[in-house]
Amino acid sequence: MNSKVNMNQYVSKVVRDIPPSGIRKFFDLVTQTEGVISLGVGEPDFVTPWHIREACFYSLEKGYTMYTSNLGLPELREEIAAYESRKIGVNYSPEDEILVTVGVSEAVDLALRALVEPGDEVLVPEPSYVSYSPGTTLVHGKPVSLMTYDADEYRLRPDILEAALTPRSKVLILPYPTNPTGGIMKHDDLKALVDIIIKHDLIVLSDEIYSELTYEGEHVSIASFPGMRDRTIVFNGFSKSFAMTGWRIGYACGHPEIINAMNKIHQYTIMCAPIMAQKAAIEALRHGEGEMKKMVENYNYRRKLMLAGFKEIGLSCFEPRGAFYCFPSITSSGMNSEDFCEQLLKEEQVAVVPGNAFGNCGEGYIRCCYAASVGNIEEAIDKMGQFLCRHRKG
Amino acid sequence: MELEKRILRLIENDAQLNPKTIATMLGEDEQKVVAIIKRLEREKYILGYNTIINWERLGDDGVTAMIDVKVTPEREVGFNNVAERICRFPEVSCVYLMSGTYDLSVIVSGDNMKDISWFVSHKLSTLDHVQSTTTHFILKRYKQENFVFEEPEQDKRLVVSP
Ligand SMILES: Cc1ncc(COP(=O)(O)O)c(C=O)c1O
């Protein structure tokens, strides 16, 4: 074909119309810079604990290299059922209420595809993880942003949910603890949403991938409230809690008819999650909780370090109680998020992510990940301090 | 004791963490952390601080050996007297009482093999109650006190990700 032909015209409109990822743009910029200290990552700085890696080698040696059932290995589903039961106090049957997926990413996509009719509205709290809105658009649904605010510690307020409801509202995403803010929803915060959810007959996609990384009190799942179990799909995975991002393994738990619908898509598109990752996940759930708790303790130390550092250099930041991010306001610099990040990278070789990559209401903020070494956190904050001194207004 | 243990776990693998950082990470007062560390040092819960150095990379070819020592235990004190005598030699860096076919494991360093064989033949095996010794020379160090000598761990993550 002639190279002058505009090949973009062949790309479907729905894909063409998805805006380029703000993170991707910034990534290209960072990779062109040398000697960067990065607080821009979205994954643990731990390598997967050795016993989990070793269990995977062993399974390969034993010849576990084949497909598994679409839902995932029965032993893994049993471990997941036991784990969720002790963690959130909700019982799921390993037979037909748990689906093992290629990361929570796949699980969220499956759920949106299984639930959303063209024109249905999917309510997405913002700022939040980048894939919910494009995932909705791809199935011809309509993403509706629910603003959350620094002053509310990024909890979803019932009045904001209620104000956004229309007859087409169908799915509510609850991504707590939240990437990028570290905000969590406590028991009472969730309770305030339950009546509205039931009254308006919403289905909840509860992305609990950061739930193990909750630093004060215990994580509470919306699925544990009366009347909520069957209208909630709980997602969790191994990426963050067990430092297993590259393994691509996660799962969804929910009502058998919804899990079955998701599995219909999964069986034709993916077949099954890789058996090596499933074997490793079994090891993680059977013997990994001790090491996981140590990692969580370690994140907590660094959370406090980063927060104190921001305070010292005069960046205001609410106290995040989950995940591994701080989300300070940078308005005192007089710059917008993107300019701030670009200048900081240029002048100080520190990479952080502009808040607006997670939705418009992230403008004026930056995401800083504290899954970094103590030395790097301290050095990055020093450099940000010098940067602010030079640029602060007045 | 909980706070003491948490402080110790933090500095166990990074003796250079400064008290201010430790205090921030634990949500404690800096003066309190300084006082606890001072006390732990004074009371010998913290015995000292070492530096792990890759001497080989600096072209230094010193020699280290691990020596298995069989000892006749003494009435009342068992192995303690002999072990304490061995500890006094400055070239000895570690002395452990072992289960199994021998009794003490001794780690010795010297400039060359001759130094070590001289130490074994003249000092160690001539001690009262020492029955026999077996010397193993260390050929290469891969990992010591949690640090890997070659190819130190690198951050393999993408610099920016969602
Ligand atoms: C909130 C949230 N959900 C899901 C994911 C994707 O997780 P997985 O690796 O299981 O696909 C991420 C990854 O950054 C995330 O932050």
Coordinates of C-alpha atoms and ligand atoms in Angstrom, one line a residue:
Chain A
M1 CA 0.0 0.0 0.0
N2 CA 1.1 3.5 -0.7
S3 CA 2.7 5.0 2.4
K4 CA 0.8 8.3 1.8
V5 CA -2.5 6.5 2.5
N6 CA -3.9 7.5 5.9
M7 CA -4.0 4.2 7.6
N8 CA -5.6 5.8 10.6
Q9 CA -8.9 5.9 8.7
Y10 CA -9.0 2.1 9.0
V11 CA -8.8 2.2 12.8
S12 CA -12.3 2.0 14.3
K13 CA -13.7 5.3 15.4
V14 CA -14.1 4.2 19.0
V15 CA -10.4 3.4 19.3
R16 CA -9.4 6.5 17.3
D17 CA -11.3 8.7 19.7
I18 CA -9.6 7.4 22.8
P19 CA -7.2 10.1 23.8
P20 CA -3.5 9.2 24.2
S21 CA -2.5 8.2 27.7
G22 CA -1.0 11.0 29.7
I23 CA 1.3 8.6 31.3
R24 CA 2.6 7.3 28.0
K25 CA 3.5 10.8 26.9
F26 CA 5.4 11.4 30.1
F27 CA 7.1 8.1 29.9
D28 CA 8.7 8.9 26.6
L29 CA 10.0 12.2 28.1
V30 CA 11.5 10.4 31.1
T31 CA 13.3 7.7 29.1
Q32 CA 15.1 10.5 27.1
T33 CA 16.6 11.9 30.4
E34 CA 19.6 10.5 32.1
G35 CA 20.2 9.8 35.7
V36 CA 16.6 10.1 36.8
I37 CA 15.4 9.4 40.3
S38 CA 11.9 8.0 39.6
L39 CA 8.9 8.4 41.9
G40 CA 6.8 7.7 38.9
V41 CA 6.4 4.0 39.0
G42 CA 3.1 2.2 39.8
E43 CA 4.5 -1.0 41.1
P44 CA 6.4 -2.4 44.2
D45 CA 10.1 -2.0 44.5
F46 CA 10.4 -5.5 45.9
V47 CA 11.1 -8.4 43.6
T48 CA 8.6 -11.3 44.0
P49 CA 9.5 -13.2 47.2
W50 CA 11.9 -16.0 46.4
H51 CA 9.8 -18.9 47.7
I52 CA 7.1 -17.8 45.2
R53 CA 9.5 -17.7 42.3
E54 CA 10.9 -21.0 43.4
A55 CA 7.5 -22.6 43.4
C56 CA 7.1 -21.6 39.8
F57 CA 10.4 -23.2 38.8
Y58 CA 9.4 -26.4 40.6
S59 CA 6.1 -26.5 38.7
L60 CA 7.9 -26.0 35.4
E61 CA 10.3 -28.8 36.3
K62 CA 7.3 -31.1 37.1
G63 CA 6.0 -30.3 33.6
Y64 CA 3.1 -28.0 34.4
T65 CA 3.1 -26.2 31.1
M66 CA -0.5 -26.7 29.8
Y67 CA -3.9 -25.0 29.7
T68 CA -5.9 -25.0 32.9
S69 CA -9.7 -24.9 33.1
N70 CA -11.1 -21.5 32.0
L71 CA -11.9 -20.5 35.5
G72 CA -8.4 -21.3 36.7
L73 CA -6.8 -24.2 38.7
P74 CA -9.3 -25.6 41.3
E75 CA -6.6 -25.4 44.1
L76 CA -6.0 -21.8 43.3
R77 CA -9.8 -21.0 43.4
E78 CA -10.0 -22.8 46.7
E79 CA -7.1 -20.7 48.1
I80 CA -8.7 -17.5 46.8
A81 CA -12.0 -18.4 48.4
A82 CA -10.3 -19.1 51.8
Y83 CA -8.3 -15.9 51.5
E84 CA -11.2 -13.6 50.7
S85 CA -13.3 -15.2 53.4
R86 CA -10.7 -14.4 56.1
K87 CA -9.9 -11.0 54.6
I88 CA -13.2 -9.4 53.8
G89 CA -15.5 -11.9 55.5
V90 CA -17.4 -12.9 52.3
N91 CA -17.7 -16.5 51.2
Y92 CA -17.4 -17.3 47.5
S93 CA -17.8 -20.8 46.0
P94 CA -14.6 -21.9 44.2
E95 CA -16.9 -23.9 41.9
D96 CA -18.6 -21.0 40.1
E97 CA -18.0 -17.7 41.9
I98 CA -14.3 -17.1 41.2
L99 CA -12.6 -16.5 37.9
V100 CA -8.8 -16.3 37.6
T101 CA -7.7 -13.7 35.1
V102 CA -4.7 -12.1 33.5
G103 CA -4.3 -9.4 36.1
V104 CA -7.1 -7.3 37.5
S105 CA -6.8 -5.5 34.2
E106 CA -8.4 -8.3 32.3
A107 CA -11.0 -8.8 35.0
V108 CA -12.2 -5.2 34.9
D109 CA -12.4 -5.4 31.1
L110 CA -14.4 -8.7 31.2
A111 CA -16.8 -7.2 33.7
L112 CA -17.4 -4.1 31.6
R113 CA -17.9 -6.2 28.5
A114 CA -20.2 -8.5 30.3
L115 CA -22.4 -5.8 31.9
V116 CA -22.4 -2.7 29.8
E117 CA -24.9 -2.1 26.9
P118 CA -24.2 0.7 24.4
G119 CA -25.1 3.9 26.2
D120 CA -25.1 2.5 29.7
E121 CA -23.4 4.8 32.1
V122 CA -20.4 3.7 34.2
L123 CA -19.7 5.8 37.2
V124 CA -16.0 6.3 37.8
P125 CA -14.6 8.2 40.8
E126 CA -11.8 10.5 39.8
P127 CA -8.9 10.8 40.1
S128 CA -8.4 7.1 39.6
Y129 CA -6.6 4.4 37.8
V130 CA -6.4 5.0 34.0
S131 CA -8.2 2.0 32.5
Y132 CA -11.8 2.3 33.7
S133 CA -13.0 5.1 31.4
P134 CA -11.3 3.8 28.2
G135 CA -12.5 0.3 29.1
T136 CA -16.1 1.7 29.2
T137 CA -15.7 3.6 26.0
L138 CA -14.5 0.5 24.2
V139 CA -17.8 -1.3 24.9
H140 CA -19.7 1.8 23.8
G141 CA -20.7 2.7 27.3
K142 CA -20.5 6.2 28.7
P143 CA -18.0 6.9 31.5
V144 CA -19.3 9.4 34.0
S145 CA -16.8 11.1 36.3
L146 CA -17.5 11.3 40.0
M147 CA -15.3 14.0 41.4
T148 CA -13.5 13.3 44.6
Y149 CA -11.6 16.0 46.6
D150 CA -8.6 16.5 48.6
A151 CA -10.7 18.0 51.4
D152 CA -12.7 14.7 51.6
E153 CA -9.5 12.7 51.5
Y154 CA -10.7 11.5 48.1
R155 CA -13.6 9.5 49.5
L156 CA -16.6 9.2 47.3
R157 CA -19.4 11.4 48.8
P158 CA -23.0 10.1 48.6
D159 CA -24.3 13.4 47.4
I160 CA -21.9 13.4 44.5
L161 CA -22.9 9.9 43.6
E162 CA -26.6 10.7 43.8
A163 CA -26.3 13.9 41.7
A164 CA -24.6 11.9 38.9
L165 CA -27.3 9.2 38.6
T166 CA -29.6 9.0 35.6
P167 CA -31.9 6.2 34.3
R168 CA -28.9 4.9 32.3
S169 CA -26.6 4.5 35.4
K170 CA -25.7 0.9 35.6
V171 CA -22.2 0.3 37.0
L172 CA -20.3 2.0 39.8
I173 CA -16.5 1.5 40.1
L174 CA -15.1 1.6 43.6
P175 CA -11.4 1.6 43.4
Y176 CA -10.3 1.9 47.0
P177 CA -7.6 2.2 48.2
T178 CA -7.0 4.4 45.3
N179 CA -4.3 4.9 42.8
P180 CA -3.2 7.8 42.5
T181 CA -4.3 9.3 45.8
G182 CA -3.9 6.6 48.4
G183 CA -7.4 7.5 49.7
I184 CA -9.5 4.8 51.3
M185 CA -13.2 4.3 52.2
K186 CA -13.8 3.3 55.8
H187 CA -16.8 1.3 57.0
D188 CA -19.0 4.3 57.5
D189 CA -18.0 5.9 54.2
L190 CA -19.1 2.8 52.4
K191 CA -22.3 2.4 54.4
A192 CA -23.4 5.8 53.3
L193 CA -23.4 4.6 49.7
V194 CA -25.1 1.3 50.2
D195 CA -28.7 2.5 50.2
I196 CA -28.2 4.6 47.1
I197 CA -26.6 1.7 45.3
I198 CA -29.4 -0.6 46.1
K199 CA -32.1 1.9 45.5
H200 CA -30.8 2.6 42.0
D201 CA -30.0 -1.0 41.3
L202 CA -26.3 -0.4 40.5
I203 CA -23.7 -3.1 40.0
V204 CA -20.4 -2.3 41.8
L205 CA -17.0 -3.2 40.5
S206 CA -14.8 -3.1 43.6
D207 CA -11.2 -3.0 42.6
E208 CA -9.4 -4.0 45.8
I209 CA -6.0 -4.5 44.3
Y210 CA -4.4 -2.3 46.9
S211 CA -6.5 -3.5 49.9
E212 CA -3.6 -5.3 51.6
L213 CA -1.8 -2.0 51.6
T214 CA -4.1 -0.3 54.1
Y215 CA -2.1 1.3 56.9
E216 CA -4.6 2.3 59.5
G217 CA -7.4 -0.1 60.4
E218 CA -8.5 -2.9 58.2
H219 CA -9.7 -2.8 54.7
V220 CA -13.5 -3.1 54.4
S221 CA -15.2 -4.4 51.2
I222 CA -18.5 -3.1 50.1
A223 CA -19.4 -6.7 49.3
S224 CA -19.6 -7.4 53.0
F225 CA -22.6 -5.2 53.6
P226 CA -26.1 -6.7 53.7
G227 CA -27.6 -6.8 50.2
M228 CA -24.4 -6.0 48.5
R229 CA -22.7 -9.4 47.9
D230 CA -24.6 -10.3 44.8
R231 CA -24.4 -6.9 43.2
T232 CA -20.7 -6.5 43.7
I233 CA -17.8 -8.0 41.8
V234 CA -14.7 -8.0 43.9
F235 CA -11.4 -7.8 42.1
N236 CA -8.1 -8.5 43.6
G237 CA -4.7 -9.7 42.3
F238 CA -1.2 -10.5 43.2
S239 CA 0.5 -7.5 41.5
K240 CA 0.8 -5.1 44.4
S241 CA 0.4 -7.2 47.6
F242 CA 2.8 -10.0 46.6
A243 CA 5.0 -7.8 44.3
M244 CA 4.0 -9.9 41.3
T245 CA 3.1 -7.3 38.6
G246 CA 4.9 -9.1 35.8
W247 CA 3.2 -12.4 36.4
R248 CA -0.1 -11.0 35.1
I249 CA -2.4 -12.7 37.5
G250 CA -5.6 -11.6 39.3
Y251 CA -9.2 -12.7 39.9
A252 CA -12.8 -11.7 40.2
C253 CA -15.3 -13.0 42.7
G254 CA -19.1 -12.5 42.4
H255 CA -22.5 -13.9 41.6
P256 CA -22.3 -17.1 39.6
E257 CA -24.3 -15.7 36.7
I258 CA -22.0 -12.7 36.3
I259 CA -18.9 -14.8 36.7
N260 CA -20.3 -17.1 34.1
A261 CA -20.9 -14.3 31.7
M262 CA -17.3 -13.0 32.2
N263 CA -16.0 -16.5 31.7
K264 CA -17.8 -16.7 28.4
I265 CA -15.7 -13.8 27.1
H266 CA -12.6 -15.1 28.9
Q267 CA -12.8 -18.5 27.3
Y268 CA -12.9 -17.2 23.8
T269 CA -10.3 -14.4 24.2
I270 CA -7.8 -15.6 26.7
M271 CA -8.7 -19.3 27.5
C272 CA -6.9 -19.2 30.8
A273 CA -4.4 -17.3 32.9
P274 CA -0.8 -18.8 32.5
I275 CA -0.4 -21.9 34.6
M276 CA 3.0 -20.8 35.8
A277 CA 1.5 -17.7 37.3
Q278 CA -1.3 -19.7 38.8
K279 CA 1.1 -22.1 40.5
A280 CA 3.0 -19.2 41.9
A281 CA -0.2 -17.6 43.1
I282 CA -1.1 -20.7 45.0
E283 CA 2.3 -20.6 46.8
A284 CA 1.7 -16.9 47.5
L285 CA -1.7 -17.5 49.2
R286 CA -0.5 -20.6 51.1
H287 CA 2.8 -19.3 52.4
G288 CA 3.3 -15.7 51.4
E289 CA 1.3 -13.7 54.0
G290 CA 4.2 -13.3 56.4
E291 CA 6.5 -11.8 53.8
M292 CA 3.6 -9.6 52.5
K293 CA 3.1 -8.2 55.9
K294 CA 6.8 -7.3 56.1
M295 CA 6.5 -5.5 52.8
V296 CA 3.5 -3.6 54.0
E297 CA 5.3 -2.5 57.1
N298 CA 8.1 -1.3 55.0
Y299 CA 5.8 0.7 52.7
N300 CA 4.3 2.3 55.8
Y301 CA 7.7 3.5 57.0
R302 CA 8.4 5.1 53.7
R303 CA 4.9 6.6 53.5
K304 CA 5.6 8.5 56.7
L305 CA 9.0 9.5 55.4
M306 CA 7.6 11.0 52.2
L307 CA 4.7 12.7 54.0
A308 CA 7.1 14.3 56.5
G309 CA 9.4 15.3 53.6
F310 CA 6.6 17.1 51.8
K311 CA 5.6 18.9 54.9
E312 CA 9.2 20.1 55.4
I313 CA 9.4 21.5 51.8
G314 CA 6.0 23.0 52.1
L315 CA 4.0 20.8 49.7
S316 CA 0.6 20.3 51.2
C317 CA -0.5 16.7 51.1
F318 CA -3.4 14.9 52.7
E319 CA -2.4 11.7 54.6
P320 CA -2.9 8.7 52.3
R321 CA -3.9 5.6 54.2
G322 CA -3.6 3.0 51.4
A323 CA -1.7 2.0 48.3
F324 CA 1.9 3.4 47.9
Y325 CA 1.3 6.9 46.6
C326 CA 1.2 10.4 47.9
F327 CA -0.7 13.0 46.0
P328 CA 0.5 16.4 47.0
S329 CA -0.9 19.7 45.7
I330 CA 1.6 21.7 43.6
T331 CA -0.5 24.8 43.1
S332 CA 1.9 26.8 45.3
S333 CA 4.4 26.5 42.4
G334 CA 2.1 28.5 40.1
M335 CA 2.4 25.7 37.5
N336 CA 0.0 23.2 36.2
S337 CA 0.7 19.5 36.7
E338 CA 2.3 18.8 33.4
D339 CA 4.5 21.8 33.4
F340 CA 5.6 21.1 36.9
C341 CA 6.5 17.5 36.1
E342 CA 8.3 18.5 32.9
Q343 CA 10.3 21.2 34.6
L344 CA 11.1 19.1 37.6
L345 CA 12.4 16.4 35.3
K346 CA 14.5 18.9 33.3
E347 CA 15.9 20.8 36.2
E348 CA 16.3 18.2 38.9
Q349 CA 16.0 14.8 37.1
V350 CA 13.2 13.7 39.4
A351 CA 10.2 11.9 37.7
V352 CA 6.8 12.1 39.2
V353 CA 3.4 11.7 37.4
P354 CA 1.1 14.6 36.6
G355 CA -2.2 14.3 38.5
N356 CA -4.3 15.0 35.4
A357 CA -3.2 11.7 33.9
F358 CA -5.7 10.3 36.3
G359 CA -8.6 12.5 35.3
N360 CA -9.2 16.2 35.0
C361 CA -9.7 16.7 38.7
G362 CA -6.2 15.5 39.3
E363 CA -5.0 18.9 37.9
G364 CA -2.9 20.8 40.4
Y365 CA -1.5 17.6 41.9
I366 CA 1.3 15.1 41.3
R367 CA 1.5 11.4 42.1
C368 CA 4.6 10.3 43.9
C369 CA 5.3 6.7 44.6
Y370 CA 7.1 5.7 47.8
A371 CA 7.9 2.2 46.6
A372 CA 11.5 3.6 46.3
S373 CA 14.6 3.3 48.4
V374 CA 14.9 5.5 51.5
G375 CA 17.9 7.2 49.9
N376 CA 16.0 8.0 46.7
I377 CA 13.0 9.3 48.5
E378 CA 15.1 11.6 50.6
E379 CA 17.2 12.8 47.7
A380 CA 14.1 13.3 45.5
I381 CA 12.4 15.4 48.2
D382 CA 15.5 17.5 48.7
K383 CA 15.6 18.2 45.0
M384 CA 11.9 19.0 44.9
G385 CA 12.5 21.4 47.8
Q386 CA 15.2 23.3 45.8
F387 CA 13.0 23.3 42.8
L388 CA 10.1 24.8 44.7
C389 CA 12.3 27.5 46.3
R390 CA 13.2 28.6 42.8
H391 CA 9.7 28.6 41.4
R392 CA 7.4 29.4 44.3
K393 CA 5.3 32.5 43.7
G394 CA 5.9 35.6 45.7
Chain B
M1 CA 10.8 -3.5 73.5
E2 CA 8.6 -3.4 70.4
L3 CA 10.1 0.0 69.4
E4 CA 13.6 -1.1 70.1
K5 CA 13.1 -4.1 67.8
R6 CA 11.6 -2.0 65.1
I7 CA 14.6 0.4 65.2
L8 CA 17.0 -2.6 65.2
R9 CA 15.3 -4.2 62.2
L10 CA 15.7 -0.9 60.3
I11 CA 19.4 -0.4 61.0
E12 CA 20.3 -4.1 60.8
N13 CA 20.9 -3.9 57.0
D14 CA 21.6 -0.2 56.8
A15 CA 23.7 1.1 59.7
Q16 CA 23.9 4.5 58.1
L17 CA 20.2 5.4 58.4
N18 CA 20.2 8.6 60.4
P19 CA 18.1 8.9 63.5
K20 CA 16.0 11.6 62.0
T21 CA 14.9 9.4 59.1
I22 CA 14.3 6.5 61.5
A23 CA 12.2 8.7 63.7
T24 CA 10.1 9.9 60.8
M25 CA 9.6 6.4 59.5
L26 CA 8.4 5.1 62.8
G27 CA 6.4 8.2 63.7
E28 CA 8.6 8.9 66.8
D29 CA 10.6 11.7 68.2
E30 CA 14.1 12.0 67.0
Q31 CA 15.6 12.5 70.5
K32 CA 13.9 9.4 71.7
V33 CA 15.3 7.4 68.8
V34 CA 18.8 8.7 69.5
A35 CA 18.5 7.9 73.2
I36 CA 17.3 4.3 72.4
I37 CA 20.2 3.7 70.0
K38 CA 22.7 5.1 72.5
R39 CA 21.2 2.8 75.2
L40 CA 21.2 -0.2 73.0
E41 CA 24.9 0.5 72.2
R42 CA 25.8 1.0 75.9
E43 CA 24.0 -2.2 76.9
K44 CA 25.7 -4.1 74.1
Y45 CA 22.5 -5.1 72.3
I46 CA 24.2 -3.3 69.4
L47 CA 27.8 -4.6 69.5
G48 CA 29.1 -2.4 66.7
Y49 CA 28.9 -1.5 63.0
N50 CA 30.9 -3.0 60.2
T51 CA 31.3 -2.2 56.5
I52 CA 31.0 -4.9 53.9
I53 CA 33.8 -4.2 51.4
N54 CA 34.6 -6.0 48.2
W55 CA 38.4 -6.0 48.7
E56 CA 38.9 -8.3 45.8
R57 CA 37.8 -5.7 43.4
L58 CA 40.4 -3.4 44.8
G59 CA 43.0 -5.9 43.9
D60 CA 43.6 -7.0 47.5
D61 CA 44.3 -10.7 47.7
G62 CA 43.9 -11.4 51.3
V63 CA 43.0 -14.9 52.4
T64 CA 40.1 -16.1 54.6
A65 CA 39.7 -19.6 55.9
M66 CA 37.0 -21.5 57.8
I67 CA 38.5 -23.9 60.2
D68 CA 36.6 -26.8 61.8
V69 CA 38.0 -27.5 65.2
K70 CA 37.5 -30.6 67.4
V71 CA 37.8 -29.9 71.1
T72 CA 37.8 -32.0 74.2
P73 CA 35.2 -30.3 76.4
E74 CA 36.3 -29.3 80.0
R75 CA 34.4 -30.1 83.1
E76 CA 32.0 -27.3 84.2
V77 CA 32.9 -24.9 81.3
G78 CA 32.4 -27.2 78.3
F79 CA 33.8 -25.5 75.2
N80 CA 33.7 -21.9 76.6
N81 CA 37.3 -21.6 77.8
V82 CA 38.8 -22.7 74.5
A83 CA 36.4 -20.7 72.5
E84 CA 37.2 -17.6 74.4
R85 CA 40.9 -18.1 74.0
I86 CA 40.4 -18.5 70.2
C87 CA 38.4 -15.3 70.1
R88 CA 41.4 -13.3 71.5
F89 CA 43.4 -13.7 68.3
P90 CA 42.9 -10.6 66.3
E91 CA 43.1 -12.5 63.0
V92 CA 40.0 -14.5 64.1
S93 CA 36.8 -12.8 63.0
C94 CA 34.1 -15.4 64.0
V95 CA 33.9 -18.3 66.4
Y96 CA 30.8 -20.5 66.5
L97 CA 29.9 -23.6 68.5
M98 CA 28.5 -26.2 66.0
S99 CA 26.4 -29.3 66.1
G100 CA 27.7 -32.2 64.1
T101 CA 31.0 -33.8 63.6
Y102 CA 33.2 -31.1 64.9
D103 CA 32.8 -28.5 67.7
L104 CA 34.0 -25.0 66.8
S105 CA 33.9 -23.2 63.5
V106 CA 36.6 -20.5 63.3
I107 CA 36.9 -17.9 60.6
V108 CA 40.4 -16.5 60.1
S109 CA 41.8 -13.9 57.8
G110 CA 45.4 -13.2 56.7
D111 CA 47.5 -11.6 54.0
N112 CA 48.3 -15.0 52.4
M113 CA 48.0 -18.7 52.9
K114 CA 51.2 -18.9 54.8
D115 CA 49.8 -16.5 57.5
I116 CA 46.9 -18.8 58.0
S117 CA 48.8 -22.1 58.0
W118 CA 51.2 -20.5 60.5
F119 CA 48.2 -19.5 62.7
V120 CA 46.7 -23.0 62.6
S121 CA 49.9 -24.9 63.2
H122 CA 51.5 -22.6 65.8
K123 CA 48.5 -21.1 67.6
L124 CA 45.3 -23.0 67.1
S125 CA 46.3 -26.6 67.1
T126 CA 48.7 -26.2 70.0
L127 CA 46.0 -24.9 72.3
D128 CA 45.2 -27.3 75.2
H129 CA 42.0 -29.4 74.5
V130 CA 42.1 -28.8 70.7
Q131 CA 42.2 -32.3 69.2
S132 CA 42.3 -31.6 65.5
T133 CA 41.6 -29.0 62.8
T134 CA 40.4 -29.0 59.2
T135 CA 41.1 -25.8 57.2
H136 CA 38.9 -24.7 54.3
F137 CA 40.1 -21.7 52.3
I138 CA 37.4 -19.4 50.8
L139 CA 37.9 -19.2 47.1
K140 CA 35.2 -16.7 46.1
R141 CA 32.6 -14.6 47.9
Y142 CA 29.1 -14.5 46.4
K143 CA 27.1 -13.1 49.2
Q144 CA 27.9 -11.9 52.6
E145 CA 25.7 -10.3 55.3
N146 CA 22.8 -10.0 52.7
F147 CA 25.0 -8.3 50.1
V148 CA 25.6 -9.9 46.8
F149 CA 29.2 -9.3 45.5
E150 CA 28.7 -9.4 41.8
E151 CA 25.9 -7.9 39.8
P152 CA 24.3 -6.0 42.7
E153 CA 20.5 -5.9 42.3
Q154 CA 19.3 -3.2 40.0
D155 CA 15.9 -1.5 39.7
K156 CA 14.5 -3.2 36.6
R157 CA 11.2 -1.4 36.7
L158 CA 9.9 1.0 34.0
V159 CA 10.7 4.5 35.1
V160 CA 7.1 5.6 34.8
S161 CA 4.0 3.3 34.8
P162 CA 0.3 3.7 35.6
Ligands
LIG1 C1 -6.2 0.5 40.8 C2 -5.5 -0.5 39.9 N1 -6.3 -1.5 39.4 C3 -5.7 -2.4 38.6 C4 -4.4 -2.4 38.2 C5 -3.8 -3.4 37.3 O1 -3.5 -4.5 38.0 P1 -3.0 -5.9 37.4 O2 -1.5 -5.9 37.4 O3 -3.6 -6.9 38.3 O4 -3.6 -6.0 36.0 C6 -3.6 -1.3 38.7 C7 -2.2 -1.2 38.3 O5 -1.5 -0.2 38.4 C8 -4.2 -0.4 39.6 O6 -3.5 0.6 40.1

